[in-house]
Structures are given as structure tokens and as C-alpha cells.
Coordinates of C-alpha atoms in Angstrom, one line a residue:
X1 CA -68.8 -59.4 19.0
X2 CA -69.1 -62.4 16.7
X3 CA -65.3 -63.1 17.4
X4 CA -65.3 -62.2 21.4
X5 CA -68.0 -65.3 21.9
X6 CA -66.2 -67.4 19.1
X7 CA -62.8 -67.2 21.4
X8 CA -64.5 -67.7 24.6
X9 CA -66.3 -70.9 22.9
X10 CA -62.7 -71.7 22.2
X11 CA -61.0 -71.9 25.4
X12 CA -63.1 -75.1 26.2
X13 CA -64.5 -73.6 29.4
X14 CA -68.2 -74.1 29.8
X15 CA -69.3 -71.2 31.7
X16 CA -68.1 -68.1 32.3
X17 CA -69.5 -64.9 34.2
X18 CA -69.1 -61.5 32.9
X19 CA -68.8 -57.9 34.6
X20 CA -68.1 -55.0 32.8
X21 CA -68.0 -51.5 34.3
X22 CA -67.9 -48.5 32.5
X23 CA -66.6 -44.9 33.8
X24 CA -66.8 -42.1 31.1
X25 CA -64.4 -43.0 28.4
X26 CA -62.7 -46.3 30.7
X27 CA -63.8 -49.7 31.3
X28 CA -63.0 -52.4 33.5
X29 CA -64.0 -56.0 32.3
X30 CA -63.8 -59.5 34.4
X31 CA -64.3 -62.7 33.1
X32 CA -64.3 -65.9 35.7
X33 CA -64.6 -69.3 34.4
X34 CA -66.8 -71.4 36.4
X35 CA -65.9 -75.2 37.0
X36 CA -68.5 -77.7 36.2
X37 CA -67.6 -79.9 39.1
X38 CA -67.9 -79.7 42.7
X39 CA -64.3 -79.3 43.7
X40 CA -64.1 -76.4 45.8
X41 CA -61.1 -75.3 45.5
X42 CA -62.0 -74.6 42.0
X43 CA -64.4 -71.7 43.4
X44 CA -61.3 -69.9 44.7
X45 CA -59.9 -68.8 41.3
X46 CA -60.2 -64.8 41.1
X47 CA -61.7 -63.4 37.7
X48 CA -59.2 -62.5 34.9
X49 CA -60.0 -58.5 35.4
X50 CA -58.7 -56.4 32.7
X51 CA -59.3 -51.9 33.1
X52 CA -58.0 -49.4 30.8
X53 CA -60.1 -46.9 27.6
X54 CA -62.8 -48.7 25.8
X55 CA -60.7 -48.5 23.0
X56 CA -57.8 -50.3 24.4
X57 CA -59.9 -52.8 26.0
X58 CA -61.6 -53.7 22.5
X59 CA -58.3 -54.2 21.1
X60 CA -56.5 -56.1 23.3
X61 CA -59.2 -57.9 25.5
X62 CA -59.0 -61.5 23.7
X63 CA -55.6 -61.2 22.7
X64 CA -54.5 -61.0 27.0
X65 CA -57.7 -63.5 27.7
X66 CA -56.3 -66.6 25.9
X67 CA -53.0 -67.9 28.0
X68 CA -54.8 -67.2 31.3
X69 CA -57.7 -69.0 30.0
X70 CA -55.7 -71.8 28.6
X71 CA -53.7 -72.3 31.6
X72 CA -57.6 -72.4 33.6
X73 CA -59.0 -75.2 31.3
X74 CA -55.4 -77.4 32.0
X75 CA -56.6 -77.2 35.5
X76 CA -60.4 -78.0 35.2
X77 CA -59.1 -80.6 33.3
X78 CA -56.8 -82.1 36.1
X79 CA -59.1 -81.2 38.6
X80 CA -62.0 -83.3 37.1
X81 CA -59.7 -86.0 36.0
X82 CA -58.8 -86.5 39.3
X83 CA -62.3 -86.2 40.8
X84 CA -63.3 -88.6 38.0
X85 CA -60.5 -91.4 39.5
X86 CA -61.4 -90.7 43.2
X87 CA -64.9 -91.4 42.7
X88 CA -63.7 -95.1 40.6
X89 CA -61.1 -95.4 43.4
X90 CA -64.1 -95.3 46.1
X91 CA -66.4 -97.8 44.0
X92 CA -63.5 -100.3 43.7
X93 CA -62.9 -99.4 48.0
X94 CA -66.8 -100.4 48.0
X95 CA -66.7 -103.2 46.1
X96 CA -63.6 -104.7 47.4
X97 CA -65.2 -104.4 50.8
X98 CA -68.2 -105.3 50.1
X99 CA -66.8 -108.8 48.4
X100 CA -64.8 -109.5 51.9
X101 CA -68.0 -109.0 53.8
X102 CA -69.4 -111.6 51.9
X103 CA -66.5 -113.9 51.7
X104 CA -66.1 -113.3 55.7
X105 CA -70.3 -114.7 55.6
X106 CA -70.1 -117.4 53.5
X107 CA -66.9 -118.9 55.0
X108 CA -69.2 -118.3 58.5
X109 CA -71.6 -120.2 56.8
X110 CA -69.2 -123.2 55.9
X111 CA -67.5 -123.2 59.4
X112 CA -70.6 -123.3 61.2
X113 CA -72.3 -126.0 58.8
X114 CA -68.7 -128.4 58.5
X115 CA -67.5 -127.7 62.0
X116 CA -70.7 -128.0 64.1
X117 CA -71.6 -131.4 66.4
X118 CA -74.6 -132.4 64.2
X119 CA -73.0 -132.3 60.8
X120 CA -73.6 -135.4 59.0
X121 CA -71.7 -135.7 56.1
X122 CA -74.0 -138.3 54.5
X123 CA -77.1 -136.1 54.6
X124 CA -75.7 -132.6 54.1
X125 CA -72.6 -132.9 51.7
X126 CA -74.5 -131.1 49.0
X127 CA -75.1 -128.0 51.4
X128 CA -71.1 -128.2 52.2
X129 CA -69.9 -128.3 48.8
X130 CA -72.4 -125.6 47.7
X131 CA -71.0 -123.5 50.4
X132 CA -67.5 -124.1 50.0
X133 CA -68.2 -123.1 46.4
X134 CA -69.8 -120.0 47.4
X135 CA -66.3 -118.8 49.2
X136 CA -64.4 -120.5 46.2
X137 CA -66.1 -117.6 44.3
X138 CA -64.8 -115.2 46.3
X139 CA -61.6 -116.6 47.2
X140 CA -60.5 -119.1 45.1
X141 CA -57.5 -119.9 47.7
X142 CA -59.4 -120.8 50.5
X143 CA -58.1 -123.4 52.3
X144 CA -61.1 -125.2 54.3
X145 CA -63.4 -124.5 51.4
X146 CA -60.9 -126.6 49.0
X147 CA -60.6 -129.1 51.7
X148 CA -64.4 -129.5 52.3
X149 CA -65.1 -130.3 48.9
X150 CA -62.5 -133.0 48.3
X151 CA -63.7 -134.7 51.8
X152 CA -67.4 -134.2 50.5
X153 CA -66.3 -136.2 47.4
X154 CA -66.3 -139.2 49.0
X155 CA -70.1 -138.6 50.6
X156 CA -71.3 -137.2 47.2
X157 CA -71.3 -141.2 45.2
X158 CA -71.0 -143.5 48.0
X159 CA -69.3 -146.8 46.8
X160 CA -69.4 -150.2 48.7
X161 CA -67.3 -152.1 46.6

């Protein structure tokens, strides 16, 4: 048996169930590999079933198991390769969204500060240029962000002279 558990190890697949049947002097053995991840179309894969004497089956069970096996690991392979980049695909999805959402708020921020009736320059050019900043983090291409900065320049070391 030592070799039967040495060739399953082999195959790479993690789990496996096992039937076997016996009737008189016949057998009837299935083996299905079991995916590790949670793509279900993985669950739809029918055992590899193999029937015929108890002798026979002893003799040319693992020989018949290894391409069907083989060709089963290729595909938990591919299926979890694939799960593995949809699941980085939706974090950078996430990420990227979540980045606009904030460059959409900050740039809010900026507009509402710069653009408003009571903005005074004199007294609240630190809070524009640490806003403008902010969506310069985010975006370094932003136009009124670049623009409030270099205006803010000239409220930041007043000269009279």
C-alpha cells in the first residue's frame, strides 16, 4: 500500500476521497480530488472510477490514475491561479476607488476653502497650500491644486519692498 499513498502524495493534489466497492471476486474503486479553493466549478469534476477483478485493479489502478490525475492538478492549478489574480485585481479595483474618493474630497475641500466669498488669502494660505498638497498626493496633475500653491506663494512671505 506503501506505494498506492506514495503516488497519490505525488500527483500534488491535497485531498482526495476514496470509495471502493467490492462484489465477490470484482471491485469497483473511485478516487475524486477535492479542490482546496472555493471555485465551484471545481466541485463538478466526476471521480476517476475504475471496476474490473481485484487482481486487475491491484495491478493497473496507479498506472491508469496518473494522467487523469496530472491533467486534474494542471487545472487546480489554473483555477487557483486565477482566483489568486481576481482577488489582487479587486484590491487594486478597491484601492483605486477608494484613492478617487478621496481625491474627489480633498479637491472639495480646496474648492470650497479657495473659491468661497470669505477666503482671505492673507490669513488662510497655510490651510490652501496644505490642501492643494493633499490632492497633489493623489493627483499630482491637478490643475487648481498647482495653481493654488503658486498664488499662495506670494501670501506665504509677504514682502513690502
Amino acid at each position: 500500500m506503501e506505494a498506492f499513498f506514495k503516488s497519490l502524495c505525488k500527483t500534488g493534489i491535497g485531498q482526495f476521497s476514496i470509495s471502493v466497492s467490492f462484489h465477490g471476486s470484482d471491485c469497483a474503486v473511485s478516487l475524486l480530488p477535492k479542490a482546496s479553493e472555493g471555485d465551484n466549478a471545481l466541485k463538478a469534476i466526476r471521480p476517476f472510477t475504475l471496476k474490473g477483478n481485484i487482481e486487475e485493479i491491484d495491478t493497473v489502478f496507479l498506472e491508469r490514475l496518473g494522467k487523469p490525475m496530472q491533467e486534474t492538478k494542471v487545472l487546480f492549478d489554473n483555477a487557483n491561479g486565477y482566483l489568486a489574480n481576481l482577488k489582487k485585481a479587486e484590491e487594486k479595483t478597491k484601492m483605486a476607488g477608494d484613492r478617487k474618493e478621496k481625491k474627489k474630497k480633498a479637491l472639495s475641500d480646496l474648492q470650497e476653502l479657495v473659491k468661497g466669498k470669505k477666503f482671505n488669502p492673507l490669513a488662510e494660505h497655510k490651510k490652501a497650500v496644505e490642501l492643494a498638497n493633499k490632492v497633489l498626493e493623489l493627483d499630482e496633475n491637478d490643475v487648481l491644486a498647482k495653481k493654488t500653491i503658486e498664488d499662495m506663494k506670494a501670501y506665504g512671505q509677504p514682502t513690502f519692498f
